[in-house]
PDB file of N, CA and C in Angstrom:
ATOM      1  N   UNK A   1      95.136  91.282  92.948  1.00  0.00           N
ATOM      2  CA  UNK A   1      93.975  92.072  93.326  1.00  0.00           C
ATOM      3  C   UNK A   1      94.374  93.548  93.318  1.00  0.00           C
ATOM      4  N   UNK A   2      93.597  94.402  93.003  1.00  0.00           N
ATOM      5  CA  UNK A   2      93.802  95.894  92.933  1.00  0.00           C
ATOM      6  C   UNK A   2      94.376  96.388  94.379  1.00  0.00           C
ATOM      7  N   UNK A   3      94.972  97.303  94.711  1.00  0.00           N
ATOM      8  CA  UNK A   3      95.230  97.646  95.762  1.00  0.00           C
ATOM      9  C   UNK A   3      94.850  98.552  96.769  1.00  0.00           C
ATOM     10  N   UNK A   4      93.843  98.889  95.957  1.00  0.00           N
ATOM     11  CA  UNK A   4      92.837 100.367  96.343  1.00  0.00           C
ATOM     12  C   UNK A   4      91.829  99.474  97.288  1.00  0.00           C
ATOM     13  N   UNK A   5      91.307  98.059  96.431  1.00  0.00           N
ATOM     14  CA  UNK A   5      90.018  97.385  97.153  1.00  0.00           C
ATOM     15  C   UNK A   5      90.735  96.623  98.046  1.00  0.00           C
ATOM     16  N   UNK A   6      91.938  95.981  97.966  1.00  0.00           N
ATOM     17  CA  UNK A   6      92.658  94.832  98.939  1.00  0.00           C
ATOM     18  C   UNK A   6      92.500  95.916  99.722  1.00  0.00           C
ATOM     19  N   UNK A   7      93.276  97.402 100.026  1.00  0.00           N
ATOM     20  CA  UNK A   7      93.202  98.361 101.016  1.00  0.00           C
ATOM     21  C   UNK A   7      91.858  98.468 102.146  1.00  0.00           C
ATOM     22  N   UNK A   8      90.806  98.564 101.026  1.00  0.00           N
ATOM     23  CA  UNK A   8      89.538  98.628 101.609  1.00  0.00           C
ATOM     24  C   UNK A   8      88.849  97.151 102.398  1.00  0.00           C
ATOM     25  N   UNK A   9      89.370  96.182 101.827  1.00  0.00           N
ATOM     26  CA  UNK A   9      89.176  94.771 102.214  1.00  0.00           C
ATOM     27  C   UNK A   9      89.770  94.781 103.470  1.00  0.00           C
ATOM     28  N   UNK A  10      90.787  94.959 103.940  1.00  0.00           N
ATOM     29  CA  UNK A  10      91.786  94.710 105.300  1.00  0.00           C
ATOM     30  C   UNK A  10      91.183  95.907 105.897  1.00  0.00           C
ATOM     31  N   UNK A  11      91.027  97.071 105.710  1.00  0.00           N
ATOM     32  CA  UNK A  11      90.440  98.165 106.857  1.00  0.00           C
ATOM     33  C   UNK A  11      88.986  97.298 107.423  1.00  0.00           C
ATOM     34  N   UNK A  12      88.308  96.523 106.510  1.00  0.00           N
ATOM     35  CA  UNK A  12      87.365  95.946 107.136  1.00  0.00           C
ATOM     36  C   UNK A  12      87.816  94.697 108.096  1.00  0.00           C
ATOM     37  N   UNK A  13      88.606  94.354 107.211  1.00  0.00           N
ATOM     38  CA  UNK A  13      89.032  93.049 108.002  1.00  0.00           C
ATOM     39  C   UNK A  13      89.575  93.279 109.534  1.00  0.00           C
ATOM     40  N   UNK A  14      90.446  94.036 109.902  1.00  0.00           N
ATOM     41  CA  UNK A  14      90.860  94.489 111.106  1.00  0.00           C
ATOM     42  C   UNK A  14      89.581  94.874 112.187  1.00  0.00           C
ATOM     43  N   UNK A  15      88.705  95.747 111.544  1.00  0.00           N
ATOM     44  CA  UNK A  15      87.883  96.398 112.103  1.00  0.00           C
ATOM     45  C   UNK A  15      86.606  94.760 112.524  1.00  0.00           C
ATOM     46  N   UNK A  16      86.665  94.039 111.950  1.00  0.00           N
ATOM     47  CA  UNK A  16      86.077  92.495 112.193  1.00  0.00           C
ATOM     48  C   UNK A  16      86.496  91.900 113.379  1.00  0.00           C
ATOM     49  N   UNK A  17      87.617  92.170 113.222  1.00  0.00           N
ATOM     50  CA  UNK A  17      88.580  91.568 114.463  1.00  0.00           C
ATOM     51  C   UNK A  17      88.561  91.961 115.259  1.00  0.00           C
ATOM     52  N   UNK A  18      88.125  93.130 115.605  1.00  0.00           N
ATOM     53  CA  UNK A  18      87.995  93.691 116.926  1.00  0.00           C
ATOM     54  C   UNK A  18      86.736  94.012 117.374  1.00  0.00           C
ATOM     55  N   UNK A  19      85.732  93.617 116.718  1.00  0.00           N
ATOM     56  CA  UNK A  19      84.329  93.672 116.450  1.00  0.00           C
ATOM     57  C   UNK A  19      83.717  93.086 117.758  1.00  0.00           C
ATOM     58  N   UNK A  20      84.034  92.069 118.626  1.00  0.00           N
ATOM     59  CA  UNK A  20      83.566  91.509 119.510  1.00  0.00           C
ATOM     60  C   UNK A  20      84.399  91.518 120.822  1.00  0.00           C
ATOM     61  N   UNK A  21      85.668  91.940 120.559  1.00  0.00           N
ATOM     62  CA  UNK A  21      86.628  91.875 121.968  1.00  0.00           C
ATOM     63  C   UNK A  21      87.980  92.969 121.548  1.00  0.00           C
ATOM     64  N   UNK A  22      88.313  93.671 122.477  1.00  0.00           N
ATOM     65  CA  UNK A  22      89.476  94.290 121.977  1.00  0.00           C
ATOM     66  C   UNK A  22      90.424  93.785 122.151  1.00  0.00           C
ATOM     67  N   UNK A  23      91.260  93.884 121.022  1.00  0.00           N
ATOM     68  CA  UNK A  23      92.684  93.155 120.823  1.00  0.00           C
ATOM     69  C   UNK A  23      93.839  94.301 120.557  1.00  0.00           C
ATOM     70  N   UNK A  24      95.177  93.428 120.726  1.00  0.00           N
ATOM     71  CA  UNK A  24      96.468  94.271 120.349  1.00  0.00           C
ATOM     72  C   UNK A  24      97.158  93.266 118.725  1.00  0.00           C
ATOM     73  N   UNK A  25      98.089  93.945 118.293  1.00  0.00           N
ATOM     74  CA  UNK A  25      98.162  93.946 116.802  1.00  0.00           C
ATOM     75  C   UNK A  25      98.546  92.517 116.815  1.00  0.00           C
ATOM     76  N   UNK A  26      99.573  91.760 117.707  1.00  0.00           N
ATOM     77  CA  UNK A  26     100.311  90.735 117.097  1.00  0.00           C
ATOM     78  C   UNK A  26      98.521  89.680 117.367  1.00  0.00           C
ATOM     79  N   UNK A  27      97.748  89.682 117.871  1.00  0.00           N
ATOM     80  CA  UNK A  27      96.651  88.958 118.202  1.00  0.00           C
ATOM     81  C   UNK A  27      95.580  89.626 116.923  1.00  0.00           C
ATOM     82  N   UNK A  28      95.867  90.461 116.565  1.00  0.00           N
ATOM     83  CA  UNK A  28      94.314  90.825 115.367  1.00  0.00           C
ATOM     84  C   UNK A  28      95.444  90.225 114.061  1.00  0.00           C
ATOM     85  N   UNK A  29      96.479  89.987 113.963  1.00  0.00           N
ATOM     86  CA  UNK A  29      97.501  89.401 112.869  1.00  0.00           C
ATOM     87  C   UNK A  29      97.225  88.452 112.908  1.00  0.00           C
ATOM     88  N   UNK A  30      97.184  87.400 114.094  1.00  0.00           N
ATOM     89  CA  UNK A  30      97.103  86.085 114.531  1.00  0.00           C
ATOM     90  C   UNK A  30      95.132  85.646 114.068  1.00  0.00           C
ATOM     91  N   UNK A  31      94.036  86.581 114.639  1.00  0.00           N
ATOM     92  CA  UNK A  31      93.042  86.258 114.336  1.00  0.00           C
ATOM     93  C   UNK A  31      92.524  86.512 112.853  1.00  0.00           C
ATOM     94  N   UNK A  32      93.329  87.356 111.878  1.00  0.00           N
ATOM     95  CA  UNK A  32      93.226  87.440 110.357  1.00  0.00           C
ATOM     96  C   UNK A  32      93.698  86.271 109.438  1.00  0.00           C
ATOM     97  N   UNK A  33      95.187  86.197 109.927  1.00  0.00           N
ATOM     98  CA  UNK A  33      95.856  85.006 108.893  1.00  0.00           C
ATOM     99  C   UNK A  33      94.816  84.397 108.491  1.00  0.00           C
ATOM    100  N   UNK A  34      94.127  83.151 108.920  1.00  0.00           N
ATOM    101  CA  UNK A  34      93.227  82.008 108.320  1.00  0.00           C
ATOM    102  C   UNK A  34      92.302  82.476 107.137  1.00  0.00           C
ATOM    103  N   UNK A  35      92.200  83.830 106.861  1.00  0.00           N
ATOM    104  CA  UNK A  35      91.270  84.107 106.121  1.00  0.00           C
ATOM    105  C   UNK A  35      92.044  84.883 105.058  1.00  0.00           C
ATOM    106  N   UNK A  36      92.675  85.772 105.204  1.00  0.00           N
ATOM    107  CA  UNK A  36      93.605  87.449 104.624  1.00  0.00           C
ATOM    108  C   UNK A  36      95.476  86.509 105.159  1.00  0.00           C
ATOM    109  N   UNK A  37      96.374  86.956 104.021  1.00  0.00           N
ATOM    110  CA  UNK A  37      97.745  86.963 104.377  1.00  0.00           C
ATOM    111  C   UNK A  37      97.975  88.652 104.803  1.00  0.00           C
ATOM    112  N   UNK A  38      98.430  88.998 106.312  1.00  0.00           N
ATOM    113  CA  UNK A  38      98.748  90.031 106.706  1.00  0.00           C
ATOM    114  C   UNK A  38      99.929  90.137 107.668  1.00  0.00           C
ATOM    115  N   UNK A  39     100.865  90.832 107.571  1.00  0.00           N
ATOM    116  CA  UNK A  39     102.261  91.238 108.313  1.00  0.00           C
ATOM    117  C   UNK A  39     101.265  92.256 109.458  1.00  0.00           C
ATOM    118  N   UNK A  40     102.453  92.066 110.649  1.00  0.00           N
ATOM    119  CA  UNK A  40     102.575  93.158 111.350  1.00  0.00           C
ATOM    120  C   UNK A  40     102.852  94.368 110.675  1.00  0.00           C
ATOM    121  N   UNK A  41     104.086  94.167 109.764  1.00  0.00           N
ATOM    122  CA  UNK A  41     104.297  95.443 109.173  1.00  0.00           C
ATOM    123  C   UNK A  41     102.705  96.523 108.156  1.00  0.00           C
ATOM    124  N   UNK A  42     102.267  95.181 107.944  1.00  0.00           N
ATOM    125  CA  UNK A  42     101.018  95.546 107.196  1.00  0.00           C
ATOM    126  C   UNK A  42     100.077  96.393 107.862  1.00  0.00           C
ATOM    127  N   UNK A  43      99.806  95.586 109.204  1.00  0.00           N
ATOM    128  CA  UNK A  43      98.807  95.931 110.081  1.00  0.00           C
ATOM    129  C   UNK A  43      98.776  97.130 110.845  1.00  0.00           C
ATOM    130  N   UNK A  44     100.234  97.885 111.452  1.00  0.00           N
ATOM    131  CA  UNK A  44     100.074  98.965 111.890  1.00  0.00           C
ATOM    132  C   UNK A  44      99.702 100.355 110.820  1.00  0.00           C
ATOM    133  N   UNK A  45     100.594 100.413 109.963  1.00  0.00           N
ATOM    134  CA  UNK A  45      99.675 101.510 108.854  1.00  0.00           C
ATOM    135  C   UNK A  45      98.020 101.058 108.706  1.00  0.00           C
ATOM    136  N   UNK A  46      97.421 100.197 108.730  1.00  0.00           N
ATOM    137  CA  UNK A  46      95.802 100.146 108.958  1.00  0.00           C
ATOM    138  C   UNK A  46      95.602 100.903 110.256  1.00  0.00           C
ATOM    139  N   UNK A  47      96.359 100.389 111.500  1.00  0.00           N
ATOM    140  CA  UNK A  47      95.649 100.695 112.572  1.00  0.00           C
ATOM    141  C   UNK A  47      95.603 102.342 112.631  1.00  0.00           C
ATOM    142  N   UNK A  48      96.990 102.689 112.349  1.00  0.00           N
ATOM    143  CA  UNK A  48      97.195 104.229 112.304  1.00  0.00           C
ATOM    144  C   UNK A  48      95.740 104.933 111.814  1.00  0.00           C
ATOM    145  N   UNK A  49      95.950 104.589 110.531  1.00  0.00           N
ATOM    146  CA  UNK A  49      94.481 105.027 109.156  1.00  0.00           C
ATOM    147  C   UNK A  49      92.937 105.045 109.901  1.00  0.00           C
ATOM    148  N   UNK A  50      93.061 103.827 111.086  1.00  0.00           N
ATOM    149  CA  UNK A  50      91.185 103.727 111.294  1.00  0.00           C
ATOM    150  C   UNK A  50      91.505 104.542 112.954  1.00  0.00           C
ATOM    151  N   UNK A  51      92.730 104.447 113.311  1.00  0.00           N
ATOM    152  CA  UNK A  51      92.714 105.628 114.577  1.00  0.00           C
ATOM    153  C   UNK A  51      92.111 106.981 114.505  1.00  0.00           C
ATOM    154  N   UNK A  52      92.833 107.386 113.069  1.00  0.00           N
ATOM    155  CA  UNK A  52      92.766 108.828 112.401  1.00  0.00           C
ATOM    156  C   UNK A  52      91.356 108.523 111.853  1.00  0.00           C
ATOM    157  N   UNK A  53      90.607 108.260 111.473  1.00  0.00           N
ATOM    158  CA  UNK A  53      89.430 108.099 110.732  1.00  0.00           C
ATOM    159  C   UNK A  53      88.439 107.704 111.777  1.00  0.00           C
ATOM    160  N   UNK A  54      88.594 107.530 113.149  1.00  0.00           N
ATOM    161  CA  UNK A  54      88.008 107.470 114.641  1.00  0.00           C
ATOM    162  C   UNK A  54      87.205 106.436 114.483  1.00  0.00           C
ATOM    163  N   UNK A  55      87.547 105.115 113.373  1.00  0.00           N
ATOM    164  CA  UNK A  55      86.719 103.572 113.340  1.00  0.00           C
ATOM    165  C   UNK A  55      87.529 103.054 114.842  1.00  0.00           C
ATOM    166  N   UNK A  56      88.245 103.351 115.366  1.00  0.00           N
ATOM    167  CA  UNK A  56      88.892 102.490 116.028  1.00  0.00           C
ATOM    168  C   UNK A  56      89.537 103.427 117.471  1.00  0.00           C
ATOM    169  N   UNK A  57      89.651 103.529 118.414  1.00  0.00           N
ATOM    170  CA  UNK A  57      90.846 103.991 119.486  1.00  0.00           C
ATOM    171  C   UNK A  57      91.317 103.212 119.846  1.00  0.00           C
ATOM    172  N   UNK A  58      92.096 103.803 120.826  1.00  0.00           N
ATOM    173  CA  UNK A  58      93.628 103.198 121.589  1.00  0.00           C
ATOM    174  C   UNK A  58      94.250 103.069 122.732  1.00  0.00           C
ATOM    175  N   UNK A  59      93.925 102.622 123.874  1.00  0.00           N
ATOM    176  CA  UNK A  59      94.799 102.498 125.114  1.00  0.00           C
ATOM    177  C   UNK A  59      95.565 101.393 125.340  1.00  0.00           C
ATOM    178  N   UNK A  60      96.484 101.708 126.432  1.00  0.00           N
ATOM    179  CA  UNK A  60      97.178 101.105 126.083  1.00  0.00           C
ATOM    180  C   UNK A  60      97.547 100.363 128.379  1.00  0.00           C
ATOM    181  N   UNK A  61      97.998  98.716 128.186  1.00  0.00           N
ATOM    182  CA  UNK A  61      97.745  98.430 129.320  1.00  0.00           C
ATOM    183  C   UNK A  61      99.008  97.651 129.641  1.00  0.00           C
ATOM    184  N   UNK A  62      99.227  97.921 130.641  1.00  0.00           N
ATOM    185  CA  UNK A  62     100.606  97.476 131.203  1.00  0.00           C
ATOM    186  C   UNK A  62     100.630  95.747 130.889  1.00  0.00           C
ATOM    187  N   UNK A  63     101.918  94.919 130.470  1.00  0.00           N
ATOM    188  CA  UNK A  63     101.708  93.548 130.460  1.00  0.00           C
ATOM    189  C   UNK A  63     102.807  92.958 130.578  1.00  0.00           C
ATOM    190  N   UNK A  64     103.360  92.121 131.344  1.00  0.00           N
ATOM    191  CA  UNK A  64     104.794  91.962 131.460  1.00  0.00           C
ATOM    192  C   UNK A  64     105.570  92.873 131.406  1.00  0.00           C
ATOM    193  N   UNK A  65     105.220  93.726 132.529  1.00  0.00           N
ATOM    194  CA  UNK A  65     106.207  95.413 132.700  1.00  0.00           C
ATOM    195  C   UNK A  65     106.500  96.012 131.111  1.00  0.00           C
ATOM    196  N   UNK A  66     105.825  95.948 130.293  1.00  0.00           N
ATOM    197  CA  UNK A  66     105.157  96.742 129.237  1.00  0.00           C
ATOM    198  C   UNK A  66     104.173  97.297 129.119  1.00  0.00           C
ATOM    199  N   UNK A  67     104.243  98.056 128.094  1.00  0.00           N
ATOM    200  CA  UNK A  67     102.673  98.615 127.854  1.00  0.00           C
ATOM    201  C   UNK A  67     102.477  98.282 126.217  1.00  0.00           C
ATOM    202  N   UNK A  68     101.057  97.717 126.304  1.00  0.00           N
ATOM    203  CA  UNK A  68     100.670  96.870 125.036  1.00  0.00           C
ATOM    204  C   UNK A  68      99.601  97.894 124.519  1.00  0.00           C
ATOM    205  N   UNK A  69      99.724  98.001 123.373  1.00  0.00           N
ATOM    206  CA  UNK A  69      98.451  99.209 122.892  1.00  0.00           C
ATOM    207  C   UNK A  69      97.460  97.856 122.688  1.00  0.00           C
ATOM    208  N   UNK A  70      96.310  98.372 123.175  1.00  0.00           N
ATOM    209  CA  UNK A  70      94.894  97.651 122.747  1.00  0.00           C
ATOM    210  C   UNK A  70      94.094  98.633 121.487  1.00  0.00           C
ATOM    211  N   UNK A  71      93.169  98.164 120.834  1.00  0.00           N
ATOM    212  CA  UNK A  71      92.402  98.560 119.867  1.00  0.00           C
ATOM    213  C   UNK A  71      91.070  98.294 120.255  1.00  0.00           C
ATOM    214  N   UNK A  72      90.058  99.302 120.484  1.00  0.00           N
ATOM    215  CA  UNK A  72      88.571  99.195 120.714  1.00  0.00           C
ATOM    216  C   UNK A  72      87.970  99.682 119.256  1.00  0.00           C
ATOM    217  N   UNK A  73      87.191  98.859 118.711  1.00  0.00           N
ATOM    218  CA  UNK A  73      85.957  99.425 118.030  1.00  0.00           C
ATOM    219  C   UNK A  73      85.046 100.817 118.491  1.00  0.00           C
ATOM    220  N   UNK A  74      84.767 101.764 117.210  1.00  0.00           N
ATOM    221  CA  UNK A  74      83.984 102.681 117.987  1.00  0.00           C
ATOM    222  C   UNK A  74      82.646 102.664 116.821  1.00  0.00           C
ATOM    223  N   UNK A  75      81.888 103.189 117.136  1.00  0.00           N
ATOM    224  CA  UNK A  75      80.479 103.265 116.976  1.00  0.00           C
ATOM    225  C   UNK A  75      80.488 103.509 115.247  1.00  0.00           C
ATOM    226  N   UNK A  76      81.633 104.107 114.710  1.00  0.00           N
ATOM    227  CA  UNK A  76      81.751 104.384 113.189  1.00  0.00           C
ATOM    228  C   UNK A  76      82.342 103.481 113.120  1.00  0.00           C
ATOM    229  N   UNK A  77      83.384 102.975 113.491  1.00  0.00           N
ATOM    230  CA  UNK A  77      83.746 101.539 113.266  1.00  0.00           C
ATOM    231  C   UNK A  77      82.832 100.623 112.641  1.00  0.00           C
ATOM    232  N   UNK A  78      81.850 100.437 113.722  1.00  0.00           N
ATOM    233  CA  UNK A  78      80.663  99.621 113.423  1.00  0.00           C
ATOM    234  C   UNK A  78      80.004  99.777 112.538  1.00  0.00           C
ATOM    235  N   UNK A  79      79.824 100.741 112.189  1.00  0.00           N
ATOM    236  CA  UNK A  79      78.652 101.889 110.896  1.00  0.00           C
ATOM    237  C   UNK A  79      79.440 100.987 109.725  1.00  0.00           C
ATOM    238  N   UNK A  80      81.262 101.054 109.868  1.00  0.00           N
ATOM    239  CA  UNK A  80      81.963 101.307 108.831  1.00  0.00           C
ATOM    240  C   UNK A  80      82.072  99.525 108.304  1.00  0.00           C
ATOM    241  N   UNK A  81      81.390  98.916 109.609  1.00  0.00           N
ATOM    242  CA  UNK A  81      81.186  97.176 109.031  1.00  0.00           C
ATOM    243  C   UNK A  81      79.604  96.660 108.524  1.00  0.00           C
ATOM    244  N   UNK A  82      78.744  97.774 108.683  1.00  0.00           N
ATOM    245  CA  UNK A  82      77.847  97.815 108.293  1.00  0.00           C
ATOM    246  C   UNK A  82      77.536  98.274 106.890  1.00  0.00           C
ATOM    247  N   UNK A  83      78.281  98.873 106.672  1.00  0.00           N
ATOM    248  CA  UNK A  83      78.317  99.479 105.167  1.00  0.00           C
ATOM    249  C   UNK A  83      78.981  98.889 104.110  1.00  0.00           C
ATOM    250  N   UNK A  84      79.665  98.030 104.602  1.00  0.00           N
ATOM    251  CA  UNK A  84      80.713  97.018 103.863  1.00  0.00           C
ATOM    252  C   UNK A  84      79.891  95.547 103.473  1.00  0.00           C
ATOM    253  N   UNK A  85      78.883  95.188 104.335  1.00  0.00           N
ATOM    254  CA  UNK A  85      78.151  94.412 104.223  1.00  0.00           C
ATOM    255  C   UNK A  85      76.743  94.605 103.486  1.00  0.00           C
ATOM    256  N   UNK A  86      76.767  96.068 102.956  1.00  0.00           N
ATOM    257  CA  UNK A  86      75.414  96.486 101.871  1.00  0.00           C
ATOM    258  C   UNK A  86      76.314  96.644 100.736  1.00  0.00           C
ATOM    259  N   UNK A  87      77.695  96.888 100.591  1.00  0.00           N
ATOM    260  CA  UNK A  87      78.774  97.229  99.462  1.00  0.00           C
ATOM    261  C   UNK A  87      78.838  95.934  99.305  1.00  0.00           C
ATOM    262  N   UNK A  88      79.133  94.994  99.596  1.00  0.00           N
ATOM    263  CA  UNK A  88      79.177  93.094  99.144  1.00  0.00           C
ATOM    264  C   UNK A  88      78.106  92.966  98.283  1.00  0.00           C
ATOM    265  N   UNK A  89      77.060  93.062  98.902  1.00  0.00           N
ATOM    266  CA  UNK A  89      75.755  92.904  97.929  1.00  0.00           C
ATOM    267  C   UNK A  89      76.062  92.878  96.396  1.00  0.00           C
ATOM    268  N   UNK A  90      76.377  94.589  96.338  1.00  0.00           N
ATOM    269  CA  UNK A  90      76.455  95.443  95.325  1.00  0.00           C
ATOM    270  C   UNK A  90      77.519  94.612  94.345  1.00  0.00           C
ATOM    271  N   UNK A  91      78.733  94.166  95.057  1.00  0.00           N
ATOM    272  CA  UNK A  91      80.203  93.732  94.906  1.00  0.00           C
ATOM    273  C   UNK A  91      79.448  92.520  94.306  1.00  0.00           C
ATOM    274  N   UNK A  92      78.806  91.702  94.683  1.00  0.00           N
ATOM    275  CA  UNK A  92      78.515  90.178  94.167  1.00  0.00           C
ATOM    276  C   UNK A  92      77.718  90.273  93.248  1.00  0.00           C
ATOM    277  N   UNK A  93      76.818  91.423  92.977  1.00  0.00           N
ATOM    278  CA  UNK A  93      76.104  92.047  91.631  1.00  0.00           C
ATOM    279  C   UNK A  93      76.999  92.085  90.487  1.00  0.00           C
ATOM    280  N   UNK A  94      77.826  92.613  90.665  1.00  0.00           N
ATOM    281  CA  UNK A  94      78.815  93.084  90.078  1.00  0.00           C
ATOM    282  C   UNK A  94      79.746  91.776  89.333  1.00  0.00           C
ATOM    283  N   UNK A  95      80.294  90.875  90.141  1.00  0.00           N
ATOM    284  CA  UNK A  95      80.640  89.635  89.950  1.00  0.00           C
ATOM    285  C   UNK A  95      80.049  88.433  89.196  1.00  0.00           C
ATOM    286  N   UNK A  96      78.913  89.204  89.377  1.00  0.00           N
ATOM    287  CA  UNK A  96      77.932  87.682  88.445  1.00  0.00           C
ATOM    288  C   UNK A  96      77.715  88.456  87.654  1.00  0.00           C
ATOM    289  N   UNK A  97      77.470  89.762  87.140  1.00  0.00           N
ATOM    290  CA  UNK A  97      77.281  90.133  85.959  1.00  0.00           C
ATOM    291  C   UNK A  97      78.742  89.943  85.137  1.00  0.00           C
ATOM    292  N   UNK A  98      79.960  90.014  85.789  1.00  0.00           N
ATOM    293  CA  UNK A  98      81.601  89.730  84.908  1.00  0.00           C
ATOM    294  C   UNK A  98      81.463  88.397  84.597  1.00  0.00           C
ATOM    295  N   UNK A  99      80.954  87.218  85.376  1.00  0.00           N
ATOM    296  CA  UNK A  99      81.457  85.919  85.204  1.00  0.00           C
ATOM    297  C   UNK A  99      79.705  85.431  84.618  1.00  0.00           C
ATOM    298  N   UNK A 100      79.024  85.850  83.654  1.00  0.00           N
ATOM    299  CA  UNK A 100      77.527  85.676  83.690  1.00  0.00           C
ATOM    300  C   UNK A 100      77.830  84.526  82.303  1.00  0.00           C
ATOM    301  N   UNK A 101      78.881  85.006  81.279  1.00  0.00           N
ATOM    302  CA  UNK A 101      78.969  84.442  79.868  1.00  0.00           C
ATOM    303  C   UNK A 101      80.075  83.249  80.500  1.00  0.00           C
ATOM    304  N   UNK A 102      80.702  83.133  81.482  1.00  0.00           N
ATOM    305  CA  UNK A 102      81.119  82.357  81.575  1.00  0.00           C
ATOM    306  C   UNK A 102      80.885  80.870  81.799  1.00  0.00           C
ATOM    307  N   UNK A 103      79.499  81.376  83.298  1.00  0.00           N
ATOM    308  CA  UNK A 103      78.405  80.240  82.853  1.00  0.00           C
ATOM    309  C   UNK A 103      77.762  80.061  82.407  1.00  0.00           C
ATOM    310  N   UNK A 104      76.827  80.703  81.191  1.00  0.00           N
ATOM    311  CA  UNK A 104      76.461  80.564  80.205  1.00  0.00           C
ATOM    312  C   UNK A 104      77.261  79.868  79.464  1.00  0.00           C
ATOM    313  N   UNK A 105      78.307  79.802  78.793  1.00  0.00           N
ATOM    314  CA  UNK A 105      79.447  78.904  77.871  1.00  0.00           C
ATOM    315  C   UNK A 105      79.701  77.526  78.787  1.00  0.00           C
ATOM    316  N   UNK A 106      79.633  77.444  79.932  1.00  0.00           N
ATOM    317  CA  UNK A 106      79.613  76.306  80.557  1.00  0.00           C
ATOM    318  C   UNK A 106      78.423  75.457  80.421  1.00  0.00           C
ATOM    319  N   UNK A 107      77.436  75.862  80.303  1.00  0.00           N
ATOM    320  CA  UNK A 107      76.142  75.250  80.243  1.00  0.00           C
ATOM    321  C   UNK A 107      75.848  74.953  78.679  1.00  0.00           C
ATOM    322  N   UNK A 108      76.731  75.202  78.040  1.00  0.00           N
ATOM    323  CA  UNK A 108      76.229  74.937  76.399  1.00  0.00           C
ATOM    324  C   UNK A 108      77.329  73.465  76.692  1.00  0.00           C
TER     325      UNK A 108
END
């Protein structure tokens, strides 16, 4: 897969994951796998990217005499899963017009 759209695929994907409850990284790793293959190592350069791009903030809460960074969704966050879901549309337009002769040649 290209790496520009896998890029754009996982900024959504993360931002999914935290869509309903805020989580910390080894738990938004844990709630991706089944769908996306993603490392920790993977996942913090995303989180960094949607910190800086204000889809996402950051506090952070004491847990077993640590402190665990949490990840909240923010309001562009949301915008930014909303827009991804009118870009699919477009994306599956797109897909059936590449694979259109294919079923066509299947059907002969």
């Amino acid at each position: 897969m290209d790496i520009q759209l896998k890029r754009g695929l996982l900024d959504v994907c993360v931002l999914a994951a935290i869509k309903s409850r805020d989580s910390y990284g080894y738990q938004i790793v844990k709630d991706i796998k089944p769908f996306v293959e993603i490392s920790e190592s993977t996942l913090y350069p995303i989180l960094r990217r949607l910190e800086s791009a204000e889809l996402l903030s950051v506090y952070s809460v004491e847990h077993n005499g640590r402190l665990r960074k949490y990840y909240h969704i923010t309001p562009l966050g949301r915008n930014r899963i909303e827009a991804f879901k009118e870009e699919w549309k477009e994306l599956q337009s797109i897909y059936q017009f590449v694979v259109r002769e294919d079923i066509n040649n299947d059907e002969i």
